PDB file of C-alpha atoms in Angstrom:
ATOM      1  CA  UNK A 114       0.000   0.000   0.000  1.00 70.00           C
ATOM      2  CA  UNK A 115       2.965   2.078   1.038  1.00 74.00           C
ATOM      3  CA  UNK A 116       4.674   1.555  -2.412  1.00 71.00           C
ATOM      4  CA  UNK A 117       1.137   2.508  -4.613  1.00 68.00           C
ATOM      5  CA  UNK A 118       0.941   5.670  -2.324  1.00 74.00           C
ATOM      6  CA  UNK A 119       4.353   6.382  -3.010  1.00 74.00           C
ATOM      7  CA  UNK A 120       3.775   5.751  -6.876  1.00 69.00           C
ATOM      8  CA  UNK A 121       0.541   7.937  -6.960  1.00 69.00           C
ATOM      9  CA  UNK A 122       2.149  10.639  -5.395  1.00 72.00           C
ATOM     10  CA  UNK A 123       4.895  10.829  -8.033  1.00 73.00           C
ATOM     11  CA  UNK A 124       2.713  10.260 -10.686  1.00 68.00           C
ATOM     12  CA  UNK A 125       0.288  13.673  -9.387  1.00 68.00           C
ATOM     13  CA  UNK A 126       3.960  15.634  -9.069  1.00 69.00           C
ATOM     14  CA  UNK A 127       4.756  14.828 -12.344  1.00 66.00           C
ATOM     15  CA  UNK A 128       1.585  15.838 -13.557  1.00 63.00           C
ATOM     16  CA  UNK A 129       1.754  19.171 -11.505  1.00 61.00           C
ATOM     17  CA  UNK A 130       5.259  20.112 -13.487  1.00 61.00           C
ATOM     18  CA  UNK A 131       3.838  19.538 -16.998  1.00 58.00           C
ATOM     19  CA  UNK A 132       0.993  22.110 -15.619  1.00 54.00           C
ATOM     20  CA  UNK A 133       3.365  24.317 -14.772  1.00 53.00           C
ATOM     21  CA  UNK A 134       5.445  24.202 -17.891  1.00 55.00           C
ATOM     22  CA  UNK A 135       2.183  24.783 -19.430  1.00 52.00           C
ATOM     23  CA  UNK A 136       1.176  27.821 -17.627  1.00 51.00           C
ATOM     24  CA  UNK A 137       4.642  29.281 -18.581  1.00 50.00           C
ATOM     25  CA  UNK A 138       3.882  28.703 -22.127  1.00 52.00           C
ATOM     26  CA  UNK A 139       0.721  30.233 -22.348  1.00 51.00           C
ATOM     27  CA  UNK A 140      -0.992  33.015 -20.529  1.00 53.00           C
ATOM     28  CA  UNK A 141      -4.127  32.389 -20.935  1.00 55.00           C
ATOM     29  CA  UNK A 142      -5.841  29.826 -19.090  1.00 57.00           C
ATOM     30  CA  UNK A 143      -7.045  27.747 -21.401  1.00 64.00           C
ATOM     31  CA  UNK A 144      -3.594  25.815 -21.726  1.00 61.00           C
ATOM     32  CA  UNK A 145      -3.999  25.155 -17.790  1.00 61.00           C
ATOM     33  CA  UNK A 146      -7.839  24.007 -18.822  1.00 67.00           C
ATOM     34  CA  UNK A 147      -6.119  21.545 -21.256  1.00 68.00           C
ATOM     35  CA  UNK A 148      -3.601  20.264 -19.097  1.00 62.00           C
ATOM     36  CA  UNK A 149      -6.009  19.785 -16.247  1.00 65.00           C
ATOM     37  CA  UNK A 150      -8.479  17.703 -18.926  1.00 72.00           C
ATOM     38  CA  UNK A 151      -5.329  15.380 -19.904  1.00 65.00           C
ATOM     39  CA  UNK A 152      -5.043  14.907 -16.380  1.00 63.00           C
ATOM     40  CA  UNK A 153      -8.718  13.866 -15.667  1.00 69.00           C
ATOM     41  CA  UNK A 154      -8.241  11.541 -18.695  1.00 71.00           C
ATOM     42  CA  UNK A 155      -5.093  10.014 -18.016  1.00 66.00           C
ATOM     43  CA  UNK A 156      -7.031   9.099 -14.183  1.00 65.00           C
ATOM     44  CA  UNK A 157      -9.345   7.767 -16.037  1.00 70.00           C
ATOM     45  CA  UNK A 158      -7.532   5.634 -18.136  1.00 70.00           C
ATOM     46  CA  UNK A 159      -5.392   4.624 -15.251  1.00 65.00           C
ATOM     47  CA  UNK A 160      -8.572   2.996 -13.578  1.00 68.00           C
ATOM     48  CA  UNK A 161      -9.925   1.215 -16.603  1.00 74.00           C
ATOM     49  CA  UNK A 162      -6.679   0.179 -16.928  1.00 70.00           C
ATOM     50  CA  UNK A 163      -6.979  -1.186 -13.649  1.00 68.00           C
ATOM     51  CA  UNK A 164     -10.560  -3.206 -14.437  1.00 74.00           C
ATOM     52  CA  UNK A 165      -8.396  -4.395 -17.250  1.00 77.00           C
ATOM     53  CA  UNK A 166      -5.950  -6.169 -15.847  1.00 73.00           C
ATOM     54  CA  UNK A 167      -8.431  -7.480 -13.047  1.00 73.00           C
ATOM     55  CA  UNK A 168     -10.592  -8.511 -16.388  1.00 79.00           C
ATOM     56  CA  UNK A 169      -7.740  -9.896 -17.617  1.00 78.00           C
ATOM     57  CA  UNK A 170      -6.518 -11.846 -14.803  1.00 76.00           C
ATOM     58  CA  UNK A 171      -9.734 -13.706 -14.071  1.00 79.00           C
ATOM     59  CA  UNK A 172      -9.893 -14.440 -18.215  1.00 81.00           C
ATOM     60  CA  UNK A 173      -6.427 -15.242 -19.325  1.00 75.00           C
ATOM     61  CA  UNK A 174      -5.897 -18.954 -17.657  1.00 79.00           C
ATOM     62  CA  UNK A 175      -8.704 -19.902 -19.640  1.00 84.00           C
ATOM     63  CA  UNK A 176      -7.807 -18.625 -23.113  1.00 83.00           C
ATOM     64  CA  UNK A 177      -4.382 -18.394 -25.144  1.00 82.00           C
ATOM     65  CA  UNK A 178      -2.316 -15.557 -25.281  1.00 78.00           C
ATOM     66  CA  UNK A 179      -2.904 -15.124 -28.560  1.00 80.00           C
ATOM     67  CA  UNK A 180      -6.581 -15.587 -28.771  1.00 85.00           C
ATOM     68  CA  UNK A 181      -6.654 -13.120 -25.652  1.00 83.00           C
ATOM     69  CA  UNK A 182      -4.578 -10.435 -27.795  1.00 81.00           C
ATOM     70  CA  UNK A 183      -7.161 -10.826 -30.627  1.00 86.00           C
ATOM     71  CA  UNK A 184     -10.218 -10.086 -28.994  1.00 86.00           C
ATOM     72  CA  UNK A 185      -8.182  -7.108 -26.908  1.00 83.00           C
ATOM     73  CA  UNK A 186      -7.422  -5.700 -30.401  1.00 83.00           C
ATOM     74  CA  UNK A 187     -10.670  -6.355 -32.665  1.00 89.00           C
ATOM     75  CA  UNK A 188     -12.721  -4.569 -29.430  1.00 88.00           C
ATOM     76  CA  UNK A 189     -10.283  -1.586 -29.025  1.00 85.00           C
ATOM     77  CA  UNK A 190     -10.757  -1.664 -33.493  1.00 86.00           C
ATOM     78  CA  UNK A 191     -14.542  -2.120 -32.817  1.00 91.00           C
ATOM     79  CA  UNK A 192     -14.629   0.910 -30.128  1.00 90.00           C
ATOM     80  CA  UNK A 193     -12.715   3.242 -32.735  1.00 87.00           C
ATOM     81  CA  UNK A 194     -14.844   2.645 -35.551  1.00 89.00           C
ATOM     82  CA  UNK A 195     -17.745   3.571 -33.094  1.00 92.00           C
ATOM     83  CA  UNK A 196     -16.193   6.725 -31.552  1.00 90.00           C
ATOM     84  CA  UNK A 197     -15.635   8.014 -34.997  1.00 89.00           C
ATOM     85  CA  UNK A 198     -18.884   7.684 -35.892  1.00 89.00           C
ATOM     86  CA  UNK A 199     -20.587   8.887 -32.996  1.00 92.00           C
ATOM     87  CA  UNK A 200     -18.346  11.754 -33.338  1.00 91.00           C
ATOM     88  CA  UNK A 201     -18.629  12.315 -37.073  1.00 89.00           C
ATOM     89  CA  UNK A 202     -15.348  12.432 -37.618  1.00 89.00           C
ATOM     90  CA  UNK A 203     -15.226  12.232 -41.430  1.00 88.00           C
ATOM     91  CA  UNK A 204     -13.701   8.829 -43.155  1.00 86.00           C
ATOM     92  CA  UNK A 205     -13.893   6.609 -46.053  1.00 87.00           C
ATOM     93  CA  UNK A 206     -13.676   2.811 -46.530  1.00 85.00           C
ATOM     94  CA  UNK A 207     -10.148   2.888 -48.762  1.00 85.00           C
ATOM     95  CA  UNK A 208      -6.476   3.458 -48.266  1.00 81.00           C
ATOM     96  CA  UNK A 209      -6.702   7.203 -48.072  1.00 83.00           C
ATOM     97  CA  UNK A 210      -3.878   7.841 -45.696  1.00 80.00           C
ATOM     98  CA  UNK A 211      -5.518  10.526 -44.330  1.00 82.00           C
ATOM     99  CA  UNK A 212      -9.258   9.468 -43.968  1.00 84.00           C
ATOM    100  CA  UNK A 213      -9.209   6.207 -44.796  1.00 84.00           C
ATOM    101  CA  UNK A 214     -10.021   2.885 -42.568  1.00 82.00           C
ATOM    102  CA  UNK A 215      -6.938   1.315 -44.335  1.00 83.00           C
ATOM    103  CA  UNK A 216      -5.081   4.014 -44.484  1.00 80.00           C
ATOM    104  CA  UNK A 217      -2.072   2.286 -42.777  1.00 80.00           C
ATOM    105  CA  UNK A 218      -1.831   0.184 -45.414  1.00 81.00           C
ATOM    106  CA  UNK A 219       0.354   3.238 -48.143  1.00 80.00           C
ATOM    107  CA  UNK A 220       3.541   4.045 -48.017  1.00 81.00           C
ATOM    108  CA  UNK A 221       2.935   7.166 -47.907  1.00 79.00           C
ATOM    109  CA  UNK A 222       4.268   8.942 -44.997  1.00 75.00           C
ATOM    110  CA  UNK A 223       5.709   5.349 -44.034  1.00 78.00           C
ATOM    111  CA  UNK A 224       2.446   4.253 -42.525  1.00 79.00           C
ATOM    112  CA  UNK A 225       2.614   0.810 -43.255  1.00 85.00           C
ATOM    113  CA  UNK A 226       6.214   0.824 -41.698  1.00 88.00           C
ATOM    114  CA  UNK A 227       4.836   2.926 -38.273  1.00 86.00           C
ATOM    115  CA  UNK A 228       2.047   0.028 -38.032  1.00 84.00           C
ATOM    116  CA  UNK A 229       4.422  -2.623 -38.022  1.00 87.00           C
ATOM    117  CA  UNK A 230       6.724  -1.143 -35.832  1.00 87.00           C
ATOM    118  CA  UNK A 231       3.184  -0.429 -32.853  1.00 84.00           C
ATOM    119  CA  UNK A 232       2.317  -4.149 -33.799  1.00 81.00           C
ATOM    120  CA  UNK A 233       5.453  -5.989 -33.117  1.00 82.00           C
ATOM    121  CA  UNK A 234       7.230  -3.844 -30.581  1.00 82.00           C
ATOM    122  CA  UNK A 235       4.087  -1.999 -28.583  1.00 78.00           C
ATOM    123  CA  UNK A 236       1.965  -5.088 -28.993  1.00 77.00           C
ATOM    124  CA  UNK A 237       3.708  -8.121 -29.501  1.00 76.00           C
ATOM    125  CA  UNK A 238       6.675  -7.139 -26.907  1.00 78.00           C
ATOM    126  CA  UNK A 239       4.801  -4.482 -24.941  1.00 75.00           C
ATOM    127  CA  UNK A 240       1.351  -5.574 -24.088  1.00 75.00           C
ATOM    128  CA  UNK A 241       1.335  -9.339 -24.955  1.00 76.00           C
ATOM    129  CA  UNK A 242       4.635  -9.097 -22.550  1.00 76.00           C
ATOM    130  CA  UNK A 243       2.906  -8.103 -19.434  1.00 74.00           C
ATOM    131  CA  UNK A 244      -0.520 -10.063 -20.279  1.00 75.00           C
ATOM    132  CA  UNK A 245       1.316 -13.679 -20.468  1.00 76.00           C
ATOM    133  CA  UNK A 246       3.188 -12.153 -17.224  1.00 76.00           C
ATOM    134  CA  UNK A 247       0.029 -12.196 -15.313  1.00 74.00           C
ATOM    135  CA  UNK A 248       0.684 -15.643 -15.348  1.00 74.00           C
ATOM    136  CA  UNK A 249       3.472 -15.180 -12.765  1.00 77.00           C
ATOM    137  CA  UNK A 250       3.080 -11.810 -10.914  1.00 74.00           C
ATOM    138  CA  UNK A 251      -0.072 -10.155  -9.005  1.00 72.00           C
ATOM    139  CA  UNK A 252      -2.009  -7.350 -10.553  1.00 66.00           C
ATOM    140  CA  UNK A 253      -1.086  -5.149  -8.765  1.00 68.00           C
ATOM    141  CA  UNK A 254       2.714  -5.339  -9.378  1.00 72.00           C
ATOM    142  CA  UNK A 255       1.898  -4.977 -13.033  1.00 71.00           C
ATOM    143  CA  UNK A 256      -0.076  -2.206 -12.708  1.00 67.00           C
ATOM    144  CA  UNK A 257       2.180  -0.166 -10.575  1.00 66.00           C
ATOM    145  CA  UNK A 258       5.140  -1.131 -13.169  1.00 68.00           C
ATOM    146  CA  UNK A 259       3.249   0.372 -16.180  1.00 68.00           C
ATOM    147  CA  UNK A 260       3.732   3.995 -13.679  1.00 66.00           C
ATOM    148  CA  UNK A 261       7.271   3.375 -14.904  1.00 68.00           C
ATOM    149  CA  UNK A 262       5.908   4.170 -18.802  1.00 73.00           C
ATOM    150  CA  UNK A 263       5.557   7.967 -18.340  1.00 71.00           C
ATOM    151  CA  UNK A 264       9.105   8.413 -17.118  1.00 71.00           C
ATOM    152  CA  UNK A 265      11.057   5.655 -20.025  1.00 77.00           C
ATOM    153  CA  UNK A 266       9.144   7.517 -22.462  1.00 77.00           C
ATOM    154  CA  UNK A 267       9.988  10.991 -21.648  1.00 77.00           C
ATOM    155  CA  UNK A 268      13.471  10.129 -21.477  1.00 80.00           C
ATOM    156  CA  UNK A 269      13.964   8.143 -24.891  1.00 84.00           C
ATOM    157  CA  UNK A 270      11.640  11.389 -26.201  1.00 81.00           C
ATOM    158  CA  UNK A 271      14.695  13.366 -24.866  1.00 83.00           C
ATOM    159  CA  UNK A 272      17.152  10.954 -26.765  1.00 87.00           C
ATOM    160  CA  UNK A 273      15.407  11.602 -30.247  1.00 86.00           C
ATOM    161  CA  UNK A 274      15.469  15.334 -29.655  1.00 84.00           C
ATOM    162  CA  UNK A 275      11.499  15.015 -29.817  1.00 82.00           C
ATOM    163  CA  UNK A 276      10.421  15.913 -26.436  1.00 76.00           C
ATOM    164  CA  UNK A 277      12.295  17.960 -23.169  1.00 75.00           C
ATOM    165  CA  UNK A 278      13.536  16.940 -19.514  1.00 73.00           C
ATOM    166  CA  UNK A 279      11.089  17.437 -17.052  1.00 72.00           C
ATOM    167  CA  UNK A 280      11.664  20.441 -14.446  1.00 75.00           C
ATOM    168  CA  UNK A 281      12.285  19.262 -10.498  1.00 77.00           C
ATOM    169  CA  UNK A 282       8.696  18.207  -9.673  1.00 74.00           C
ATOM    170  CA  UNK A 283       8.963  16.422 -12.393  1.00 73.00           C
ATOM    171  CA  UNK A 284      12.065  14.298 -11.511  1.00 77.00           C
ATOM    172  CA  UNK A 285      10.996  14.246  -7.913  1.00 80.00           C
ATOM    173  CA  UNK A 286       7.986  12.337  -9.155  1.00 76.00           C
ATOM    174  CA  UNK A 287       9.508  10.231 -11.660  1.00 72.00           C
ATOM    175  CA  UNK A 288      12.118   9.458  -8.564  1.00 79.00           C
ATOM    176  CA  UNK A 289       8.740   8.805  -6.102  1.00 78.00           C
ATOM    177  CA  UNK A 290       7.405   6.467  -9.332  1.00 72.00           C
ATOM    178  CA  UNK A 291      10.325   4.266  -8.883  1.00 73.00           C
ATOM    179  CA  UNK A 292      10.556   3.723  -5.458  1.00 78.00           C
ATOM    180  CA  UNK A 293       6.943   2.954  -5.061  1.00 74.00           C
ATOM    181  CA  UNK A 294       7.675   0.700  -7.986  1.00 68.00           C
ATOM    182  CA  UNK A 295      10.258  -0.732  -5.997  1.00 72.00           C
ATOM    183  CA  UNK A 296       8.725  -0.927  -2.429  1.00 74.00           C
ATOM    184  CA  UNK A 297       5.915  -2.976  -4.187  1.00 67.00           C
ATOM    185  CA  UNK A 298       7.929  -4.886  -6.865  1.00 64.00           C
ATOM    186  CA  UNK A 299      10.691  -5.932  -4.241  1.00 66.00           C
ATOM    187  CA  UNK A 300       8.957  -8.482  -1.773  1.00 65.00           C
ATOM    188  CA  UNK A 301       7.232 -10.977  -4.363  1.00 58.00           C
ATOM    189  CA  UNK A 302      10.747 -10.711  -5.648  1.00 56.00           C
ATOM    190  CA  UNK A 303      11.852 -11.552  -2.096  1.00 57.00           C
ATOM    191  CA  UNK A 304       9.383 -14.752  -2.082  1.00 58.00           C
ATOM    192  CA  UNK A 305      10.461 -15.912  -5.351  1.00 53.00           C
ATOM    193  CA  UNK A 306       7.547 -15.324  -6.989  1.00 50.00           C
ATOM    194  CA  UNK A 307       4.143 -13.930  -7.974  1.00 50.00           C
ATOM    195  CA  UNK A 308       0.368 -14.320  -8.188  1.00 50.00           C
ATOM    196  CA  UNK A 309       0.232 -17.696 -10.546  1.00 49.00           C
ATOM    197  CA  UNK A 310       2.240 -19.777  -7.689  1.00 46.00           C
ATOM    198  CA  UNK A 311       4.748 -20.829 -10.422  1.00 45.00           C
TER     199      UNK A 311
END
């Protein structure tokens, strides 16, 4: 409990210092309206992510990996189609690479190349990675681990000149993320092993 508190906290820091590098930016407050809305969101997200994994847990011993990773992907394919619908969000059943549905598919603007690249290394390695490791950990050290995300991807941003360092809150909270990481991470570690009892 000690170690999610301690993860949290970071996490809210971290969000507090791209706030304040926002405010900087912009004097008006609708940057700080922004910020505070990708904030709300990314809560939100972190609790379905949550019901996910619990979702997940429960479902996975009783399905393959790879049937598990289908359905994941045709609902999240299902739930776009349906969003951009809803929100008439113009589109076209072709390989526009701009409005189309297989748009991914041209090589213009490398699309087909950025696809493969999300499929095997985000999906393949990434997400099929910690789903078949629900096999041997607990939820919640999963969960807590993916805290870790925000702070490897702002730092390989910062390695392709594509994205800045974050200011002290910032690395205090990335710092905080780590050792909550840690404090819950470290004792199934300790008793050599996690939540499948392998």
């Amino acid at each position: 409990g000690l170690g999610v508190l301690t993860a949290f906290g970071g996490c809210i820091l971290c969000a507090g210092d791209e706030a304040h590098d926002s405010n900087l930016d912009s004097n008006d407050g609708s940057s700080a309206a922004k910020t505070l809305t990708g904030d709300f969101l990314a809560l939100g997200s972190a609790l379905t992510g949550v019901c996910y994994l619990t979702f997940a847990k429960a479902v996975r011993p009783c399905v393959s990996v790879t049937v598990f990773m289908f359905m994941v992907m045709l609902s999240g394919c299902m739930l776009c189609i349906v969003y951009i619908v809803a929100t008439g969000i113009s589109w076209s059943f072709d390989n526009d690479p701009v409005t189309g549905l297989f748009g991914w598919l041209t090589f213009e603007g490398y699309h087909i190349f950025i696809l493969l690249y999300i499929a095997v290394v985000c999906n393949v390695i990434g997400t099929m990675g910690f789903v078949r490791a629900m096999e041997f950990f607990d939820n919640i050290i999963i969960t807590v681990a993916t805290l870790l995300e925000p702070m490897i991807a702002t730092l390989i941003a910062f390695a392709l000149g594509v994205g800045d360092l974050p200011g002290t809150f910032g690395w205090i909270g990335n710092f905080l993320v780590a050792v909550g990481t840690f404090f819950v991470v470290y004792p199934s570690m300790k008793d050599g092993g996690g939540g499948g009892g392998h």
